[in-house]
Amino acid sequence: MANLFTNFAGIKSPNPFWLASAPPTNSGYQIMKAFDTGWGGAVWKTLGVPVVNVSSRYGSVNYRDTRMMGFNNIELITDRPLADNLREIEEVKKRFPDHAVIASLMVESRAEWHQIVKDAENAGSDGIELNFGCPHGMCERGMGSAVGQEPKILKMIVEWVMEVATIPVIVKLTPNISDITRPALAAKEGGANAVSLINTIQSIVGVDIDNFVPYPIVDGKSTNGGYCGPAVKPIALNMTKNVAQHPGVQLPISGIGGVETWRDAVEFMLLGASNVQVCTAVMHYGFGIIREMKRGLEDYMDQKGFATIDEMVGKALPNVMHWEDLNLKYKVVADINEDKCIGCQLCYTACEDGAHQAIGLSSDPLNRTPFIIEENCVGCNLCSLVCPVENCITMKRKDDQTQHLTWKERTAANNVPTTFNDPLAGGLHHWVPEPMDAFKTKTPKHYKG
Amino acid sequence: MAEFKAPNTDAEFEQNFAQIKPLMTDNQAYFESSRCLFCYDAPCVNACPTGIDIPLFIKQIHSKNTLGAAQTIYNSNVFGYACGKVCPTEVLCEGACVYNHQDVPAIEIGRLQTFATDKAIRSNKTLFQLAPSNGRKAAVIGAGPAGIAFACEMRIAGFDVEIFEAKEKPSGLTVYGVAPYKITNKEALDEMDYLQKQFGFTVHYSHPVTTERDIQHLESEFEVIFLGIGLGRTSELGIPGEDKDGVQGAVEFVETLRMGHHQISVPKKVIVLGGGNTAMDAASESARMGAEHVILAYRRSKEDMGAYEFEYDLAKGVGVQGLFNAAPVEITGNGKVTGVKFIRTHVVNGKVETIAGSEFTEEADWVIKATGQAKRTDFLSLISGLERDSKGCIKVNPDTFQTTNPKYYAAGDAVSGGQEVVNAVANGKKAAKAVMNYK
Ligand SMILES: Cc1cc2nc3c(=O)[nH]c(=O)nc-3n(C[C@H](O)[C@H](O)[C@H](O)COP(=O)(O)OP(=O)(O)OC[C@H]3O[C@@H](n4cnc5c(N)ncnc54)[C@H](O)[C@@H]3O)c2cc1C
Ligand SMILES: Cc1cc2nc3c(=O)[nH]c(=O)nc-3n(C[C@H](O)[C@H](O)[C@H](O)COP(=O)(O)O)c2cc1C
Ligand code: SF4
Ligand code: SF4
Ligand code: SF4
């Protein structure tokens, strides 16, 4: 039976699912309820000098029938007095001694950092997370992502914290930077025990096109916010991988960004995260989703034979290479399962207009199943991605599986295109229709009204 | 069958005839439109006789450009609202939707179509630009789907159009014939009102064209005349007793029902004769009017019925009882109907034959004959050079809908012998396009 217990940089929790520092961790009331429902840990809503918030605060990207596939907010750190928060931390720890309570902190001066770190420890926190990520409001005051984007300042503040901290310190990284490993390295150099990523991405989530103002709207005006939710997961996964693969960092990683199901959590872990934090999914569905996450993770681990979380962390990292190390001899071609095809012809139009003109239509109008023109197919996957039927288009391997040649090797052998009209151009012998053939290709008669 | 109580008020009538395709809410439309795959050369479009660009209008609904969606629909089909409600979508667009191959419910195209057009009608938005008047004049006989579609298209091109309609209301069988649970009178007429304002054709109501003089007058006043006259009264069965009190044609029954609503009363026992869609309608309608015992009698087997399966299901669903392989031989009664005498039939070499000695009688207070509509041959014979086929339908060039008298064009039931609203609209429009191209 899989054991979900985790020890993250010395912080113990019954499972690797933590609530991220955000509205779900505003109060002791919510965190008690969350632990009672099954969450393993909670990073308290960032403490500091309490703020004043605006109304309204959130915006959403809805896609088709899905609400909140992307979510953004213009909220700041806690607006509650520090003393109230500290008292509630104490109460939560008393009732849930084995669960992880991490105090997220954001202040300005060295003296303030020293004070608040001690306060958090005295209240019974199991760890501290430094919020260097908030991309709106706080950064304009020289905190949050203003720190996270300046590795030197980040390192200095981590050092201030480490001067007094006796419990593990996590540095939360902002993604609003071109190379995430630089602040991660600075955190390491400053002495931090772990990093967590990502915080929200600077964003404008949409615009009210009748009133010419972006969302969320505050008295007819708006401001940029921080983007999160399922839409940001790919960005977070990539940054997690970058930090995990960097030989200079080698710190435990808490993965954040679009985690909603156990699958998302597994993906983060396979790319190097030791646990995950969740905000948007809880803001959308409440604490109850933990039941799906925990059971799914357990089942997966049992099925794969992982007894502990540690056994799976980073399992996918050896398979993430640089592009130049990929095998150029590998060749796949799309294959349509005619029994499954429902005849929507999305694959046809996608390949025809958006890829390589490698799919044809039957001349019999009653036969709506397209066919693959194998010699034109470059194996890009597009058709299999647009096909609405599960496993209807699959990619079949066509090379003889004996050869292996990478771009790096070709470069070393002076076997790569180097001039504009180089005969080594990859696409040189690919069939491309003549431009004027565009007018010969039949399009549906209703396209032109 | 006491499922339905005879309605005493219009509200009770509406309840008994609750819309089987009710208007969608904004939310329903949003979610339903999100499912459309935006198929390439979409089979739903190809299955629509008017060729509405269905994936386009659904995407427009989803991106909240509902008036744009209505425009897409009306560009192809001016009965967009009515068709969304009355079309047999199961055998047209929705029947062709690719989701059927995946055992996933097809997109509710009809309801989405009514959703969008309803918004346009209620906002009273002008969606069409008419060409300036070209000084040419067209007359239309019959303000049914074919006639109105023809008129709209001619107005776009700048013709002056006058429509002559025998009845008091426009839309033909849409308001006088289609089952009330498919579309209400108000819905049908609101769309007509919208079209009339938008396209600015003139309709002369209660103005039947009946005499040679009427025709000569039209021929001298108008450059083109369009015949959108549909079909006539229910045909005779040709069996004894047809003249008895309580025997009526289905089309006539439906018309009184649609105009009279709860003021009509239907007796306890009704026998409907026929196996087509009109028979299904008449049987369903009798049941919904509170008839306790409705028999649908057909000469051949259930499988041989011309009606769509879903229409029969609809009738069965309200308690109509099927009686198959039974041919009526006589309507019994003494002045007033008391029943129908049937004889059993079977099929021999593809032909229906009666089985001697198998007669039996079913009681009835009413008999509704749904045995097809007669052609308006008397009227048509007044027009010189106008040929008809062996069934009495107007002969036209299948591409141009021009008749054998070049001044006349025709489409709709009068040409097809009886199809759907959507076919009449499609072909009325094609006829107008052909007029424009005719030199
Ligand atoms: C009972 C019944 C139910 C039906 N249900 C459906 C359904 O659910 N869905 C569907 O799509 N279709 C249905 N149909 C078929 C559909 O109604 C017709 O196909 C369609 O209305 C044909 O349109 P049209 O314009 O050719 O003729 P009509 O709708 O018949 O219109 C002809 C018009 O011409 C007028 N007219 C005729 N002669 C003259 C004259 N001499 N002078 C002036 N005016 C004249 C008539 O009064 C009428 O208004 C149904 C038909 C019937 C009978
Ligand atoms: C397969 C693919 C190839 C791309 N190649 C280029 C490129 O050659 N040059 C470029 O400026 N952007 C390139 N882009 C980025 C796109 O132009 C665009 O900025 C990006 O996809 C975001 O827009 P979208 O959300 O509409 O896809 C590429 C995108 C895709 C999906
Ligand atoms: S894999 Fe790409 S190139 Fe090949 S058929 Fe599919 S879309 Fe076309
Ligand atoms: S996308 Fe899939 S279902 Fe649609 S036509 Fe292509 S193979 Fe068939
Ligand atoms: S066939 Fe169905 S899914 Fe495809 S475009 Fe038409 S309505 Fe949409």
mmCIF file with all atom_site columns, N, CA and C in Angstrom, chain A residues 62 64-65 67 342-346 348-349 361 368 388-389 442-447, chain B residues 30-31 34-43 45-46 51 53 59 62 98 101-102:
data_model
loop_
_atom_site.group_PDB
_atom_site.id
_atom_site.type_symbol
_atom_site.label_atom_id
_atom_site.label_alt_id
_atom_site.label_comp_id
_atom_site.label_asym_id
_atom_site.label_entity_id
_atom_site.label_seq_id
_atom_site.pdbx_PDB_ins_code
_atom_site.Cartn_x
_atom_site.Cartn_y
_atom_site.Cartn_z
_atom_site.occupancy
_atom_site.B_iso_or_equiv
_atom_site.pdbx_formal_charge
_atom_site.auth_seq_id
_atom_site.auth_comp_id
_atom_site.auth_asym_id
_atom_site.auth_atom_id
_atom_site.pdbx_PDB_model_num
ATOM 1   N N  . ASN A 1 62  ? -12.777 31.437 -19.542 1.00 0.00 ? 62  ASN A N  1
ATOM 2   C CA . ASN A 1 62  ? -13.642 30.276 -19.720 1.00 0.00 ? 62  ASN A CA 1
ATOM 3   C C  . ASN A 1 62  ? -13.378 29.747 -21.110 1.00 0.00 ? 62  ASN A C  1
ATOM 4   N N  . ARG A 1 64  ? -14.926 27.259 -23.950 1.00 0.00 ? 64  ARG A N  1
ATOM 5   C CA . ARG A 1 64  ? -16.096 26.474 -24.313 1.00 0.00 ? 64  ARG A CA 1
ATOM 6   C C  . ARG A 1 64  ? -16.970 26.300 -23.084 1.00 0.00 ? 64  ARG A C  1
ATOM 7   N N  . ASP A 1 65  ? -17.274 25.047 -22.699 1.00 0.00 ? 65  ASP A N  1
ATOM 8   C CA . ASP A 1 65  ? -18.176 24.913 -21.568 1.00 0.00 ? 65  ASP A CA 1
ATOM 9   C C  . ASP A 1 65  ? -17.414 24.831 -20.249 1.00 0.00 ? 65  ASP A C  1
ATOM 10  N N  . ARG A 1 67  ? -15.511 26.511 -17.181 1.00 0.00 ? 67  ARG A N  1
ATOM 11  C CA . ARG A 1 67  ? -15.277 27.764 -16.470 1.00 0.00 ? 67  ARG A CA 1
ATOM 12  C C  . ARG A 1 67  ? -13.879 27.743 -15.861 1.00 0.00 ? 67  ARG A C  1
ATOM 13  N N  . ILE A 1 342 ? -15.601 9.310  -37.011 1.00 0.00 ? 342 ILE A N  1
ATOM 14  C CA . ILE A 1 342 ? -16.994 9.760  -37.113 1.00 0.00 ? 342 ILE A CA 1
ATOM 15  C C  . ILE A 1 342 ? -17.183 10.729 -38.296 1.00 0.00 ? 342 ILE A C  1
ATOM 16  N N  . GLY A 1 343 ? -16.131 10.979 -39.035 1.00 0.00 ? 343 GLY A N  1
ATOM 17  C CA . GLY A 1 343 ? -16.282 11.760 -40.258 1.00 0.00 ? 343 GLY A CA 1
ATOM 18  C C  . GLY A 1 343 ? -16.376 13.266 -40.084 1.00 0.00 ? 343 GLY A C  1
ATOM 19  N N  . CYS A 1 344 ? -15.784 13.797 -39.037 1.00 0.00 ? 344 CYS A N  1
ATOM 20  C CA . CYS A 1 344 ? -15.865 15.251 -38.843 1.00 0.00 ? 344 CYS A CA 1
ATOM 21  C C  . CYS A 1 344 ? -14.900 15.989 -39.768 1.00 0.00 ? 344 CYS A C  1
ATOM 22  N N  . GLN A 1 345 ? -13.887 15.296 -40.240 1.00 0.00 ? 345 GLN A N  1
ATOM 23  C CA . GLN A 1 345 ? -12.888 15.862 -41.154 1.00 0.00 ? 345 GLN A CA 1
ATOM 24  C C  . GLN A 1 345 ? -12.086 17.009 -40.562 1.00 0.00 ? 345 GLN A C  1
ATOM 25  N N  . LEU A 1 346 ? -12.043 17.077 -39.249 1.00 0.00 ? 346 LEU A N  1
ATOM 26  C CA . LEU A 1 346 ? -11.185 18.083 -38.618 1.00 0.00 ? 346 LEU A CA 1
ATOM 27  C C  . LEU A 1 346 ? -9.720  17.779 -38.889 1.00 0.00 ? 346 LEU A C  1
ATOM 28  N N  . TYR A 1 348 ? -8.537  16.452 -41.544 1.00 0.00 ? 348 TYR A N  1
ATOM 29  C CA . TYR A 1 348 ? -8.259  16.870 -42.922 1.00 0.00 ? 348 TYR A CA 1
ATOM 30  C C  . TYR A 1 348 ? -7.963  18.368 -42.970 1.00 0.00 ? 348 TYR A C  1
ATOM 31  N N  . THR A 1 349 ? -8.873  19.161 -42.425 1.00 0.00 ? 349 THR A N  1
ATOM 32  C CA . THR A 1 349 ? -8.693  20.612 -42.574 1.00 0.00 ? 349 THR A CA 1
ATOM 33  C C  . THR A 1 349 ? -7.504  21.097 -41.747 1.00 0.00 ? 349 THR A C  1
ATOM 34  N N  . LEU A 1 361 ? -9.286  13.391 -48.926 1.00 0.00 ? 361 LEU A N  1
ATOM 35  C CA . LEU A 1 361 ? -10.689 13.024 -48.761 1.00 0.00 ? 361 LEU A CA 1
ATOM 36  C C  . LEU A 1 361 ? -11.096 12.114 -49.900 1.00 0.00 ? 361 LEU A C  1
ATOM 37  N N  . ARG A 1 368 ? -16.970 9.746  -45.578 1.00 0.00 ? 368 ARG A N  1
ATOM 38  C CA . ARG A 1 368 ? -16.391 10.933 -44.949 1.00 0.00 ? 368 ARG A CA 1
ATOM 39  C C  . ARG A 1 368 ? -15.084 10.631 -44.215 1.00 0.00 ? 368 ARG A C  1
ATOM 40  N N  . PRO A 1 388 ? -11.587 14.324 -32.455 1.00 0.00 ? 388 PRO A N  1
ATOM 41  C CA . PRO A 1 388 ? -12.404 14.310 -31.237 1.00 0.00 ? 388 PRO A CA 1
ATOM 42  C C  . PRO A 1 388 ? -12.637 12.915 -30.672 1.00 0.00 ? 388 PRO A C  1
ATOM 43  N N  . VAL A 1 389 ? -12.228 11.897 -31.409 1.00 0.00 ? 389 VAL A N  1
ATOM 44  C CA . VAL A 1 389 ? -12.487 10.532 -30.939 1.00 0.00 ? 389 VAL A CA 1
ATOM 45  C C  . VAL A 1 389 ? -11.210 9.964  -30.320 1.00 0.00 ? 389 VAL A C  1
ATOM 46  N N  . LYS A 1 442 ? -10.898 22.014 -53.737 1.00 0.00 ? 442 LYS A N  1
ATOM 47  C CA . LYS A 1 442 ? -12.321 22.250 -53.456 1.00 0.00 ? 442 LYS A CA 1
ATOM 48  C C  . LYS A 1 442 ? -12.520 22.645 -52.003 1.00 0.00 ? 442 LYS A C  1
ATOM 49  N N  . THR A 1 443 ? -13.316 23.680 -51.766 1.00 0.00 ? 443 THR A N  1
ATOM 50  C CA . THR A 1 443 ? -13.712 23.981 -50.397 1.00 0.00 ? 443 THR A CA 1
ATOM 51  C C  . THR A 1 443 ? -15.233 23.894 -50.335 1.00 0.00 ? 443 THR A C  1
ATOM 52  N N  . PRO A 1 444 ? -15.782 23.708 -49.133 1.00 0.00 ? 444 PRO A N  1
ATOM 53  C CA . PRO A 1 444 ? -17.239 23.566 -49.033 1.00 0.00 ? 444 PRO A CA 1
ATOM 54  C C  . PRO A 1 444 ? -17.943 24.758 -49.656 1.00 0.00 ? 444 PRO A C  1
ATOM 55  N N  . LYS A 1 445 ? -19.085 24.494 -50.310 1.00 0.00 ? 445 LYS A N  1
ATOM 56  C CA . LYS A 1 445 ? -19.711 25.572 -51.080 1.00 0.00 ? 445 LYS A CA 1
ATOM 57  C C  . LYS A 1 445 ? -20.221 26.699 -50.190 1.00 0.00 ? 445 LYS A C  1
ATOM 58  N N  . HIS A 1 446 ? -20.510 26.386 -48.928 1.00 0.00 ? 446 HIS A N  1
ATOM 59  C CA . HIS A 1 446 ? -21.030 27.448 -48.064 1.00 0.00 ? 446 HIS A CA 1
ATOM 60  C C  . HIS A 1 446 ? -19.935 28.351 -47.496 1.00 0.00 ? 446 HIS A C  1
ATOM 61  N N  . TYR A 1 447 ? -18.669 28.041 -47.764 1.00 0.00 ? 447 TYR A N  1
ATOM 62  C CA . TYR A 1 447 ? -17.602 28.887 -47.228 1.00 0.00 ? 447 TYR A CA 1
ATOM 63  C C  . TYR A 1 447 ? -17.695 30.322 -47.746 1.00 0.00 ? 447 TYR A C  1
ATOM 64  N N  . TYR B 2 30  ? -25.438 28.281 -24.585 1.00 0.00 ? 30  TYR B N  1
ATOM 65  C CA . TYR B 2 30  ? -23.987 28.397 -24.402 1.00 0.00 ? 30  TYR B CA 1
ATOM 66  C C  . TYR B 2 30  ? -23.353 27.013 -24.302 1.00 0.00 ? 30  TYR B C  1
ATOM 67  N N  . PHE B 2 31  ? -23.941 26.175 -23.478 1.00 0.00 ? 31  PHE B N  1
ATOM 68  C CA . PHE B 2 31  ? -23.353 24.849 -23.290 1.00 0.00 ? 31  PHE B CA 1
ATOM 69  C C  . PHE B 2 31  ? -23.527 23.981 -24.532 1.00 0.00 ? 31  PHE B C  1
ATOM 70  N N  . SER B 2 34  ? -21.188 24.914 -27.243 1.00 0.00 ? 34  SER B N  1
ATOM 71  C CA . SER B 2 34  ? -19.782 24.594 -26.971 1.00 0.00 ? 34  SER B CA 1
ATOM 72  C C  . SER B 2 34  ? -19.431 23.193 -27.465 1.00 0.00 ? 34  SER B C  1
ATOM 73  N N  . ARG B 2 35  ? -20.438 22.352 -27.674 1.00 0.00 ? 35  ARG B N  1
ATOM 74  C CA . ARG B 2 35  ? -20.138 20.965 -28.071 1.00 0.00 ? 35  ARG B CA 1
ATOM 75  C C  . ARG B 2 35  ? -19.850 20.807 -29.554 1.00 0.00 ? 35  ARG B C  1
ATOM 76  N N  . CYS B 2 36  ? -20.261 21.771 -30.358 1.00 0.00 ? 36  CYS B N  1
ATOM 77  C CA . CYS B 2 36  ? -20.119 21.590 -31.804 1.00 0.00 ? 36  CYS B CA 1
ATOM 78  C C  . CYS B 2 36  ? -18.640 21.526 -32.175 1.00 0.00 ? 36  CYS B C  1
ATOM 79  N N  . LEU B 2 37  ? -18.306 20.561 -33.033 1.00 0.00 ? 37  LEU B N  1
ATOM 80  C CA . LEU B 2 37  ? -16.900 20.328 -33.379 1.00 0.00 ? 37  LEU B CA 1
ATOM 81  C C  . LEU B 2 37  ? -16.395 21.238 -34.488 1.00 0.00 ? 37  LEU B C  1
ATOM 82  N N  . PHE B 2 38  ? -17.293 21.969 -35.146 1.00 0.00 ? 38  PHE B N  1
ATOM 83  C CA . PHE B 2 38  ? -16.908 22.807 -36.292 1.00 0.00 ? 38  PHE B CA 1
ATOM 84  C C  . PHE B 2 38  ? -16.325 21.914 -37.386 1.00 0.00 ? 38  PHE B C  1
ATOM 85  N N  . CYS B 2 39  ? -17.088 20.918 -37.744 1.00 0.00 ? 39  CYS B N  1
ATOM 86  C CA . CYS B 2 39  ? -16.636 19.944 -38.736 1.00 0.00 ? 39  CYS B CA 1
ATOM 87  C C  . CYS B 2 39  ? -16.301 20.621 -40.057 1.00 0.00 ? 39  CYS B C  1
ATOM 88  N N  . TYR B 2 40  ? -15.379 19.999 -40.761 1.00 0.00 ? 40  TYR B N  1
ATOM 89  C CA . TYR B 2 40  ? -15.039 20.473 -42.091 1.00 0.00 ? 40  TYR B CA 1
ATOM 90  C C  . TYR B 2 40  ? -16.086 19.947 -43.069 1.00 0.00 ? 40  TYR B C  1
ATOM 91  N N  . ASP B 2 41  ? -16.515 20.783 -44.014 1.00 0.00 ? 41  ASP B N  1
ATOM 92  C CA . ASP B 2 41  ? -17.556 20.395 -44.973 1.00 0.00 ? 41  ASP B CA 1
ATOM 93  C C  . ASP B 2 41  ? -18.653 19.624 -44.243 1.00 0.00 ? 41  ASP B C  1
ATOM 94  N N  . ALA B 2 42  ? -19.182 20.273 -43.227 1.00 0.00 ? 42  ALA B N  1
ATOM 95  C CA . ALA B 2 42  ? -19.991 19.600 -42.222 1.00 0.00 ? 42  ALA B CA 1
ATOM 96  C C  . ALA B 2 42  ? -21.186 18.858 -42.801 1.00 0.00 ? 42  ALA B C  1
ATOM 97  N N  . PRO B 2 43  ? -21.373 17.620 -42.407 1.00 0.00 ? 43  PRO B N  1
ATOM 98  C CA . PRO B 2 43  ? -22.486 16.828 -42.947 1.00 0.00 ? 43  PRO B CA 1
ATOM 99  C C  . PRO B 2 43  ? -23.853 17.413 -42.592 1.00 0.00 ? 43  PRO B C  1
ATOM 100 N N  . VAL B 2 45  ? -24.643 20.550 -42.643 1.00 0.00 ? 45  VAL B N  1
ATOM 101 C CA . VAL B 2 45  ? -24.942 21.576 -43.654 1.00 0.00 ? 45  VAL B CA 1
ATOM 102 C C  . VAL B 2 45  ? -25.462 20.906 -44.924 1.00 0.00 ? 45  VAL B C  1
ATOM 103 N N  . ASN B 2 46  ? -24.770 19.846 -45.290 1.00 0.00 ? 46  ASN B N  1
ATOM 104 C CA . ASN B 2 46  ? -25.170 19.160 -46.516 1.00 0.00 ? 46  ASN B CA 1
ATOM 105 C C  . ASN B 2 46  ? -26.539 18.503 -46.386 1.00 0.00 ? 46  ASN B C  1
ATOM 106 N N  . GLY B 2 51  ? -29.201 24.562 -46.790 1.00 0.00 ? 51  GLY B N  1
ATOM 107 C CA . GLY B 2 51  ? -27.746 24.703 -46.704 1.00 0.00 ? 51  GLY B CA 1
ATOM 108 C C  . GLY B 2 51  ? -27.264 25.736 -45.704 1.00 0.00 ? 51  GLY B C  1
ATOM 109 N N  . ASP B 2 53  ? -25.221 27.432 -42.948 1.00 0.00 ? 53  ASP B N  1
ATOM 110 C CA . ASP B 2 53  ? -23.863 27.176 -42.466 1.00 0.00 ? 53  ASP B CA 1
ATOM 111 C C  . ASP B 2 53  ? -23.934 26.942 -40.951 1.00 0.00 ? 53  ASP B C  1
ATOM 112 N N  . LYS B 2 59  ? -20.963 28.539 -33.818 1.00 0.00 ? 59  LYS B N  1
ATOM 113 C CA . LYS B 2 59  ? -19.771 29.213 -33.263 1.00 0.00 ? 59  LYS B CA 1
ATOM 114 C C  . LYS B 2 59  ? -20.121 30.668 -32.930 1.00 0.00 ? 59  LYS B C  1
ATOM 115 N N  . HIS B 2 62  ? -21.850 30.774 -29.753 1.00 0.00 ? 62  HIS B N  1
ATOM 116 C CA . HIS B 2 62  ? -20.931 30.545 -28.637 1.00 0.00 ? 62  HIS B CA 1
ATOM 117 C C  . HIS B 2 62  ? -20.071 31.762 -28.351 1.00 0.00 ? 62  HIS B C  1
ATOM 118 N N  . VAL B 2 98  ? -22.171 14.326 -36.862 1.00 0.00 ? 98  VAL B N  1
ATOM 119 C CA . VAL B 2 98  ? -21.170 13.260 -36.670 1.00 0.00 ? 98  VAL B CA 1
ATOM 120 C C  . VAL B 2 98  ? -21.264 12.605 -35.294 1.00 0.00 ? 98  VAL B C  1
ATOM 121 N N  . HIS B 2 101 ? -22.403 9.017  -34.809 1.00 0.00 ? 101 HIS B N  1
ATOM 122 C CA . HIS B 2 101 ? -21.520 7.869  -35.028 1.00 0.00 ? 101 HIS B CA 1
ATOM 123 C C  . HIS B 2 101 ? -20.734 7.528  -33.776 1.00 0.00 ? 101 HIS B C  1
ATOM 124 N N  . GLN B 2 102 ? -20.893 8.351  -32.766 1.00 0.00 ? 102 GLN B N  1
ATOM 125 C CA . GLN B 2 102 ? -20.098 8.146  -31.551 1.00 0.00 ? 102 GLN B CA 1
ATOM 126 C C  . GLN B 2 102 ? -21.024 7.830  -30.389 1.00 0.00 ? 102 GLN B C  1
#
